[in-house]
XYZ file of C-alpha atoms in Angstrom:
571
model
C -73.457 11.205 -165.398
C -73.953 14.760 -165.614
C -76.827 16.855 -163.948
C -78.121 16.927 -167.592
C -78.291 13.109 -167.829
C -79.934 12.572 -164.627
C -82.301 15.352 -165.317
C -83.175 13.688 -168.581
C -83.363 10.224 -167.015
C -85.309 11.161 -164.235
C -87.894 13.298 -166.489
C -88.126 10.271 -168.732
C -88.900 7.797 -166.198
C -91.257 9.848 -164.139
C -93.321 10.931 -167.056
C -93.915 7.665 -168.390
C -94.697 5.879 -165.438
C -97.000 8.606 -164.115
C -98.580 8.515 -167.702
C -99.377 4.788 -167.348
C -100.683 4.826 -163.836
C -103.001 7.932 -164.201
C -104.413 6.543 -167.392
C -105.323 3.404 -165.366
C -106.602 5.139 -162.734
C -108.759 6.972 -165.062
C -110.336 4.001 -166.512
C -110.629 2.158 -162.890
C -112.565 5.219 -161.940
C -114.988 4.910 -165.179
C -115.147 1.018 -165.042
C -114.177 -0.058 -161.390
C -111.596 -2.829 -161.262
C -112.064 -6.629 -160.790
C -109.871 -9.479 -161.631
C -110.386 -9.343 -165.319
C -109.327 -5.907 -165.490
C -106.418 -6.177 -163.471
C -105.086 -9.245 -165.253
C -106.256 -8.604 -168.796
C -107.255 -4.919 -168.854
C -110.850 -6.149 -169.310
C -109.908 -7.327 -173.144
C -110.599 -3.774 -174.363
C -107.132 -2.893 -176.083
C -106.733 -2.108 -180.077
C -104.336 -3.969 -182.021
C -101.413 -1.612 -181.810
C -101.649 -1.547 -178.200
C -101.415 -5.639 -178.179
C -98.467 -5.446 -180.571
C -96.064 -3.059 -178.868
C -97.096 -4.667 -175.464
C -95.937 -7.987 -176.910
C -92.934 -6.410 -178.439
C -92.037 -4.539 -175.152
C -92.710 -7.652 -173.104
C -90.062 -9.399 -175.251
C -87.527 -6.671 -175.302
C -86.135 -6.530 -171.976
C -83.051 -4.479 -170.871
C -81.060 -7.559 -171.444
C -82.036 -6.928 -175.204
C -80.485 -3.245 -175.273
C -77.413 -3.942 -172.977
C -76.254 -7.497 -173.983
C -77.462 -7.508 -177.684
C -74.986 -4.849 -179.025
C -72.116 -6.429 -177.022
C -73.216 -9.819 -178.630
C -72.762 -8.079 -181.953
C -69.486 -6.544 -180.715
C -68.053 -9.593 -179.950
C -69.787 -12.200 -182.195
C -71.062 -10.325 -185.270
C -74.457 -10.302 -186.936
C -75.135 -14.385 -186.588
C -77.463 -13.900 -183.637
C -80.064 -12.329 -185.757
C -80.823 -15.754 -187.188
C -82.237 -16.697 -183.881
C -85.333 -14.778 -185.078
C -86.106 -16.040 -188.295
C -88.819 -18.406 -187.269
C -90.636 -15.767 -185.467
C -92.728 -14.359 -188.248
C -93.764 -18.106 -189.177
C -94.528 -18.724 -185.533
C -96.932 -15.622 -185.365
C -98.866 -16.635 -188.312
C -99.488 -20.051 -186.731
C -100.399 -18.750 -183.473
C -102.870 -15.993 -185.273
C -104.528 -19.162 -186.858
C -104.400 -21.465 -184.221
C -103.846 -20.413 -180.520
C -105.720 -16.905 -180.442
C -109.246 -17.847 -181.712
C -109.030 -20.767 -178.947
C -108.237 -18.917 -176.214
C -110.347 -15.921 -176.826
C -113.404 -18.271 -177.728
C -112.801 -20.041 -174.210
C -112.257 -16.667 -172.227
C -109.336 -17.886 -170.231
C -107.251 -15.847 -167.990
C -104.126 -18.037 -168.642
C -103.106 -20.510 -171.441
C -103.179 -23.248 -169.172
C -106.952 -23.248 -168.165
C -107.513 -24.911 -171.419
C -105.231 -27.977 -170.620
C -107.670 -29.168 -167.580
C -110.607 -29.019 -170.045
C -108.774 -30.862 -172.518
C -107.063 -33.300 -170.126
C -106.717 -33.225 -166.230
C -105.717 -31.082 -163.258
C -102.245 -32.799 -163.150
C -101.290 -31.631 -166.805
C -102.318 -28.298 -166.068
C -100.623 -27.941 -162.868
C -97.367 -29.374 -164.301
C -97.588 -26.976 -167.372
C -98.188 -24.036 -165.005
C -95.506 -25.285 -162.824
C -92.966 -25.317 -165.485
C -93.902 -21.819 -166.592
C -93.702 -20.394 -163.028
C -90.267 -21.773 -162.466
C -88.750 -20.631 -166.096
C -90.308 -17.090 -166.066
C -89.214 -16.444 -162.229
C -85.651 -17.446 -163.029
C -85.905 -15.447 -166.157
C -87.290 -12.392 -164.671
C -84.346 -12.511 -162.272
C -82.120 -12.052 -165.190
C -84.247 -9.297 -166.490
C -83.807 -7.198 -162.948
C -80.117 -7.842 -163.003
C -79.556 -6.133 -166.430
C -80.571 -2.666 -165.413
C -79.119 -3.024 -161.970
C -75.984 -3.607 -163.635
C -76.142 -0.131 -165.458
C -76.657 1.732 -161.990
C -74.120 -0.400 -160.218
C -71.560 0.619 -163.083
C -72.583 4.176 -163.303
C -72.728 5.129 -159.473
C -70.293 2.179 -158.216
C -73.017 0.849 -156.175
C -73.297 -2.711 -154.599
C -74.953 -4.756 -157.339
C -76.752 -6.704 -154.660
C -78.601 -3.660 -152.946
C -79.041 -2.284 -156.587
C -80.906 -5.622 -157.610
C -83.231 -5.124 -154.579
C -83.854 -1.333 -155.637
C -84.681 -2.009 -159.343
C -86.841 -5.200 -158.497
C -88.778 -3.250 -155.639
C -89.488 -0.074 -157.788
C -90.894 -2.169 -160.581
C -92.936 -4.348 -158.000
C -94.427 -1.054 -156.476
C -95.521 0.136 -160.000
C -97.100 -3.292 -160.865
C -98.891 -3.783 -157.979
C -100.493 -0.342 -158.302
C -101.266 -0.229 -161.857
C -102.231 -3.658 -163.185
C -102.540 -4.745 -166.922
C -103.901 -1.741 -168.544
C -100.935 0.364 -166.729
C -98.526 -1.881 -168.100
C -99.755 -1.796 -171.556
C -100.416 2.236 -171.726
C -96.349 2.231 -170.507
C -95.477 -0.322 -173.188
C -96.761 2.154 -175.938
C -94.676 5.061 -174.834
C -91.654 2.988 -173.946
C -91.164 1.382 -177.276
C -91.502 5.108 -179.152
C -88.416 6.147 -176.823
C -86.758 2.974 -177.397
C -86.851 3.507 -181.000
C -85.695 7.050 -181.101
C -82.859 6.145 -178.544
C -81.417 3.332 -180.748
C -81.531 5.140 -184.032
C -79.983 8.219 -182.210
C -77.280 6.071 -180.907
C -76.298 4.483 -184.041
C -76.170 7.622 -186.080
C -74.040 9.128 -183.410
C -71.935 6.323 -183.302
C -71.353 6.577 -187.210
C -70.609 10.412 -186.485
C -67.696 9.550 -184.049
C -65.989 7.522 -186.625
C -62.773 9.449 -188.446
C -64.293 11.926 -191.162
C -63.230 9.912 -194.264
C -65.210 6.822 -192.756
C -68.647 6.776 -193.578
C -71.355 4.046 -192.842
C -70.674 1.825 -195.740
C -66.745 1.859 -194.957
C -67.604 0.826 -191.537
C -69.643 -2.099 -192.992
C -66.975 -3.113 -195.125
C -64.326 -3.194 -192.062
C -66.966 -5.078 -189.937
C -67.070 -7.567 -193.105
C -63.354 -8.116 -193.146
C -63.047 -8.392 -189.578
C -65.601 -11.302 -189.755
C -68.536 -9.456 -187.983
C -71.022 -9.410 -191.003
C -71.693 -13.170 -190.650
C -75.412 -12.535 -191.138
C -76.388 -15.818 -192.794
C -74.683 -19.358 -191.983
C -76.382 -21.789 -194.537
C -74.202 -24.767 -192.967
C -76.398 -27.234 -191.247
C -74.567 -28.233 -187.992
C -76.692 -29.195 -184.829
C -73.571 -28.062 -182.630
C -73.623 -24.371 -184.149
C -75.833 -22.210 -181.635
C -76.745 -19.818 -184.539
C -77.343 -20.833 -188.250
C -80.049 -20.464 -190.791
C -81.533 -23.709 -189.815
C -81.170 -23.524 -186.007
C -82.805 -20.159 -186.263
C -85.883 -21.178 -188.734
C -86.596 -24.722 -187.027
C -85.104 -24.198 -183.566
C -86.157 -20.616 -183.224
C -89.409 -21.519 -184.805
C -90.677 -23.996 -181.873
C -89.037 -21.574 -179.213
C -90.920 -18.387 -180.716
C -93.867 -20.664 -180.963
C -93.929 -21.858 -177.457
C -92.708 -18.639 -175.887
C -95.715 -16.401 -177.677
C -98.098 -19.503 -177.556
C -97.713 -20.785 -173.968
C -95.951 -18.460 -171.846
C -98.532 -16.581 -169.979
C -96.280 -13.257 -170.015
C -97.029 -13.036 -173.718
C -100.512 -14.788 -173.970
C -101.551 -12.335 -171.009
C -100.531 -9.527 -173.582
C -102.588 -10.586 -176.497
C -105.538 -11.410 -174.478
C -105.904 -8.096 -173.715
C -107.111 -7.336 -177.320
C -110.727 -6.758 -177.962
C -111.239 -9.230 -180.163
C -109.774 -12.353 -182.216
C -108.832 -9.875 -185.013
C -107.079 -7.223 -182.809
C -105.012 -9.802 -181.245
C -104.108 -11.240 -184.411
C -102.916 -8.020 -186.013
C -100.933 -7.313 -182.869
C -99.153 -10.763 -183.272
C -98.417 -10.053 -187.052
C -97.184 -6.702 -186.155
C -94.700 -8.119 -183.934
C -93.575 -10.728 -186.225
C -92.964 -8.005 -188.971
C -91.158 -5.671 -186.938
C -89.142 -7.711 -184.473
C -86.568 -9.065 -186.924
C -85.528 -5.667 -188.090
C -85.456 -4.223 -184.696
C -82.958 -6.912 -183.384
C -80.901 -6.257 -186.623
C -80.368 -2.884 -186.161
C -79.815 -3.380 -182.288
C -76.805 -6.077 -183.526
C -75.884 -3.381 -185.968
C -75.315 -0.876 -183.449
C -72.817 -3.310 -181.692
C -71.103 -3.530 -185.017
C -70.876 0.077 -185.528
C -69.509 0.313 -181.605
C -66.575 -2.859 -182.861
C -65.814 -0.497 -185.832
C -65.372 2.828 -183.801
C -62.947 0.548 -181.572
C -60.748 -0.245 -184.510
C -59.869 3.464 -184.876
C -59.928 4.186 -181.220
C -58.303 2.651 -178.037
C -60.326 0.216 -176.470
C -60.683 -1.088 -173.245
C -58.652 -4.292 -172.334
C -61.656 -5.336 -170.279
C -65.076 -3.561 -170.364
C -66.007 -4.036 -166.568
C -64.220 -1.132 -164.986
C -65.267 -1.957 -161.627
C -63.048 -5.150 -162.052
C -60.256 -3.390 -163.695
C -60.130 -0.936 -160.929
C -60.010 -3.558 -158.375
C -57.228 -5.326 -160.291
C -55.299 -1.956 -160.351
C -54.992 -1.921 -156.424
C -54.249 -5.811 -155.934
C -51.298 -7.920 -155.631
C -51.737 -8.519 -159.259
C -51.500 -5.033 -160.496
C -47.982 -5.528 -162.173
C -49.197 -8.369 -164.314
C -52.366 -6.348 -165.484
C -50.038 -3.517 -166.314
C -48.113 -5.732 -168.488
C -51.284 -7.123 -170.111
C -52.519 -3.761 -170.818
C -49.203 -2.753 -172.777
C -49.835 -5.920 -174.778
C -53.167 -5.179 -175.401
C -52.245 -1.480 -176.489
C -49.476 -2.720 -178.874
C -52.092 -5.183 -180.621
C -54.831 -2.290 -180.977
C -52.090 -0.130 -182.603
C -51.610 -3.028 -184.901
C -54.872 -3.347 -185.683
C -55.601 0.112 -186.239
C -52.625 0.348 -188.874
C -54.645 -3.003 -190.548
C -57.832 -0.995 -190.549
C -56.218 2.074 -192.207
C -54.465 -0.402 -194.815
C -57.897 -1.727 -195.401
C -59.290 1.549 -195.928
C -56.882 2.453 -198.549
C -57.155 -0.919 -200.485
C -60.984 -0.304 -200.471
C -60.574 3.232 -202.092
C -58.432 1.788 -204.743
C -60.325 -1.365 -205.293
C -56.984 -3.467 -204.214
C -58.660 -6.888 -203.589
C -55.349 -8.580 -202.557
C -54.546 -5.465 -200.418
C -58.269 -5.739 -198.944
C -57.787 -9.518 -198.189
C -54.205 -9.087 -196.521
C -55.508 -6.323 -194.238
C -58.607 -8.321 -193.359
C -56.395 -11.367 -192.583
C -54.327 -8.900 -190.291
C -57.389 -7.670 -188.424
C -58.449 -11.237 -187.777
C -55.220 -12.351 -186.554
C -54.906 -9.307 -184.158
C -58.324 -10.126 -183.138
C -57.331 -13.552 -182.047
C -54.355 -12.175 -180.199
C -56.301 -9.682 -178.109
C -58.545 -12.478 -177.292
C -55.670 -14.185 -175.634
C -54.516 -11.333 -173.755
C -58.004 -10.617 -172.603
C -58.303 -14.284 -171.494
C -54.880 -13.616 -169.289
C -56.824 -10.638 -167.922
C -59.887 -12.724 -166.980
C -57.539 -15.319 -165.447
C -55.922 -12.447 -163.287
C -59.657 -11.108 -162.186
C -60.435 -14.476 -161.045
C -57.272 -14.708 -159.216
C -58.061 -11.469 -157.342
C -61.953 -11.905 -156.952
C -63.300 -15.759 -157.450
C -66.673 -14.594 -157.400
C -66.263 -11.613 -160.026
C -68.235 -11.180 -163.259
C -65.447 -12.356 -165.980
C -68.074 -11.960 -168.885
C -67.606 -8.412 -170.158
C -70.355 -8.726 -173.033
C -73.076 -7.103 -171.013
C -70.746 -3.975 -170.404
C -69.587 -3.497 -173.750
C -72.336 -0.826 -174.800
C -72.860 0.589 -171.687
C -69.093 1.521 -171.350
C -69.179 3.028 -174.955
C -72.161 5.060 -173.927
C -70.470 6.506 -170.763
C -67.119 7.234 -172.412
C -68.082 8.534 -176.111
C -71.820 9.651 -176.154
C -72.752 13.441 -175.394
C -74.686 14.462 -172.171
C -78.434 14.358 -172.470
C -78.068 11.090 -174.594
C -76.431 9.319 -172.080
C -79.473 10.040 -169.634
C -81.948 9.111 -172.348
C -80.186 5.847 -173.394
C -79.951 4.732 -169.587
C -83.877 5.758 -169.272
C -84.319 3.274 -172.273
C -82.554 0.431 -170.492
C -84.881 1.239 -167.486
C -87.882 1.510 -169.376
C -87.451 -2.040 -171.104
C -86.933 -3.258 -167.802
C -89.982 -1.882 -166.215
C -92.047 -3.188 -169.132
C -90.615 -6.864 -169.271
C -90.121 -7.144 -165.513
C -93.962 -5.775 -164.929
C -95.617 -8.306 -167.522
C -93.642 -11.294 -165.882
C -94.710 -10.246 -162.588
C -98.231 -9.934 -163.755
C -98.157 -13.416 -165.523
C -96.554 -14.843 -162.546
C -99.372 -13.569 -160.201
C -102.260 -14.402 -162.905
C -100.820 -18.030 -163.137
C -100.415 -18.675 -159.269
C -103.819 -17.532 -158.355
C -105.844 -18.916 -161.587
C -104.096 -22.080 -162.027
C -102.685 -22.798 -158.657
C -104.716 -20.711 -155.778
C -108.165 -20.787 -157.119
C -108.059 -24.010 -158.748
C -106.488 -26.293 -155.754
C -106.413 -24.095 -152.505
C -109.512 -21.718 -152.576
C -112.021 -22.522 -155.363
C -115.158 -20.713 -154.083
C -113.694 -17.307 -152.893
C -115.106 -13.852 -154.204
C -113.546 -11.894 -157.130
C -112.375 -9.232 -154.699
C -110.707 -12.021 -152.794
C -108.702 -13.071 -156.032
C -107.674 -9.756 -156.584
C -106.329 -9.119 -153.565
C -104.481 -12.566 -153.780
C -103.230 -11.385 -157.209
C -101.607 -8.398 -155.594
C -99.958 -10.718 -152.706
C -98.906 -13.034 -155.137
C -97.312 -10.433 -157.321
C -95.384 -9.335 -154.229
C -94.136 -12.802 -153.345
C -92.826 -13.397 -156.723
C -91.128 -10.034 -156.785
C -89.062 -11.150 -153.684
C -88.261 -14.545 -155.763
C -87.199 -12.673 -158.758
C -84.983 -10.261 -156.970
C -83.212 -13.181 -154.956
C -82.626 -14.824 -158.431
C -81.024 -11.481 -159.667
C -78.410 -11.713 -156.761
C -76.919 -14.823 -158.685
C -77.195 -13.682 -162.266
C -73.758 -12.434 -162.763
C -73.017 -16.184 -163.077
C -74.545 -16.871 -166.356
C -72.478 -14.770 -168.825
C -74.040 -13.351 -171.831
C -77.608 -12.162 -170.447
C -79.168 -12.298 -173.937
C -77.825 -15.879 -174.664
C -78.466 -17.071 -170.522
C -82.289 -15.981 -170.907
C -82.690 -17.739 -174.261
C -81.044 -20.939 -173.065
C -83.138 -21.063 -169.871
C -86.173 -20.623 -171.989
C -85.307 -23.560 -174.133
C -85.049 -25.999 -171.141
C -88.501 -25.489 -170.713
C -90.555 -24.144 -173.862
C -90.272 -27.233 -176.214
C -91.738 -29.525 -173.455
C -94.644 -27.316 -172.661
C -95.208 -26.705 -176.499
C -95.251 -30.369 -177.114
C -98.200 -30.566 -174.416
C -100.153 -27.765 -176.384
C -99.530 -29.486 -179.712
C -101.054 -32.815 -178.180
C -103.935 -30.763 -176.823
C -104.649 -28.872 -180.254
C -104.099 -31.471 -182.767
C -103.673 -35.034 -181.358
C -107.354 -35.605 -179.967
C -106.968 -39.544 -179.149
C -104.352 -38.654 -176.681
C -105.397 -38.390 -173.048
C -103.976 -36.681 -169.891
C -102.166 -39.410 -168.351
C -100.134 -40.378 -171.704
C -99.460 -36.686 -171.906
C -98.258 -35.913 -168.541
C -95.798 -38.759 -168.248
C -94.698 -37.972 -171.637
C -94.059 -34.317 -170.454
C -92.131 -35.677 -167.535
C -89.861 -37.825 -169.319
C -89.174 -35.271 -172.499
C -88.243 -32.442 -169.692
C -85.957 -35.165 -168.077
C -84.288 -35.862 -171.505
C -83.903 -32.021 -172.465
C -82.124 -31.075 -169.242
C -79.642 -33.969 -169.521
C -79.287 -33.030 -173.146
C -78.064 -29.264 -172.262
C -76.148 -30.745 -169.206
C -73.992 -32.822 -171.446
C -73.915 -30.630 -174.284
C -75.350 -32.878 -177.055
C -76.446 -30.131 -179.104
C -77.113 -26.360 -179.514
C -79.443 -25.120 -177.248
C -81.957 -23.814 -179.799
C -82.400 -27.347 -181.034
C -83.871 -28.305 -177.477
C -87.013 -26.460 -178.266
C -87.744 -28.912 -181.180
C -86.400 -32.087 -179.375
C -88.584 -31.122 -176.493
C -91.796 -30.488 -178.360
C -91.418 -33.629 -180.626
C -90.516 -35.889 -177.565
C -93.514 -35.059 -175.827
C -95.791 -35.867 -179.015
C -93.874 -39.213 -180.020
C -93.787 -40.514 -176.226
C -97.395 -39.533 -175.652
C -98.371 -41.513 -178.874
C -96.614 -44.764 -177.605
C -97.635 -44.358 -174.040
C -101.474 -43.950 -175.359
C -101.029 -46.874 -177.769
C -99.148 -49.579 -175.848
C -99.815 -48.671 -172.023
C -102.977 -49.726 -170.123
C -104.123 -46.251 -168.923
C -107.157 -45.276 -166.474
C -110.166 -44.464 -168.696
C -110.934 -41.253 -167.119
C -107.691 -39.786 -168.664
C -109.368 -39.378 -171.989
C -111.091 -36.012 -172.173
């Protein structure tokens, strides 16, 4: 990066962090700080704050690093993952939001003790803490990957630096500082991604416009936006997105404290509802545009030489290894294939201008065949990397967009895009730290360990809990390079837990005849089944959300009906 890039990066990060902290200190000076203001910003924020904070919490650095790479390698079909989101926002606005606001809870899990018992509350809080702690480790790793690639730093030390910086900011600022920073963060993110897409099109040959690029992507099989085929083993189709995605999003936004804590900061039920509906309206178009940037990068590389493997650190190691000659042979094969692909793209472009459908089909077939041959060469390179370094990160989806930015985009914008990745990481990780601390203190420490301490004591415990979870998440980040595509990994991880937790809340809200004991054991059995289903790959991961939820409800009904339960389990 140039001096200009470092200047833009530093000024953007410093400006937004200082803005959030100073605004938070000004509020604290006027109103003081207690547990309510530290964890929920005193429930004083308007709907647009709530909506942007909810979006920023979900849109981690993983979204802007891995999603363009996902579009590059797999096309647009990942956007179907979000099709259940708008419906989930409507359901949450009608049901969850008024209940949580009326009860004036700090966390979603407090309600479960009122409805069931301490065991159910502790179990669901524990499942959240495990899932969110692991996911936050992945969110730390994503921006650490950026710094380690740019500066050639050791990834493990970079994880410690990134996780530590966010930890300092979170402990100092609290919920209101997080929310103010989210507001500015989303403005920078929107501007940076639109500008990146525009400049990518400008980098294409002069006679290739945006529509031409979409035609090339379509013939290469990348504009696979909608898949109507019902297949439980397919990760991304219309039905898995609408059904499995609905259950995942309903659980994530309705039972994950990192999100519940965001919309509980709304000053009223109406403001929280408007914030969630704003998220439902904007999230799908935002994700579409991010994937589209990846598609445009794919088209760019149809006209320009592309790296055989996008993780430059590993290829540099390979060039200085005993496998250097084999890698050189693979690179020559890759270059020959990219030349053949480029000629096929030029043939396609000519056929499009003359409306030659037969020529378009022939060129499209040639592009897809070359694509498959390139995947074979890449697999050979991955094999060499594994031989040279068994612990290497051999999935380069997370490096595609970053490599393109560093190699081709103008200085200044590079710094802005790197700042964007850091900002999204800081926003999502800070929210996660806050939610982990609030759940640990409110649902575990205050309930089971120190039930009658002062508000100042719990505020101090929240800060220490934030530090403890920060250390845990940094440790998880050290192993994150084993998970492949970050955006898939974080959603797979969520699918292992979210459905079961959602099932507990569905029973709590809608099946009043079921008590705590039946619900507790139903959740245990359902969670074991979900984990085994994932381990043996019985179905695509999105369906695990619906399966987990329905299993909890069904098993709890059976247990309540046919198994003798203690009378005090009924609430």
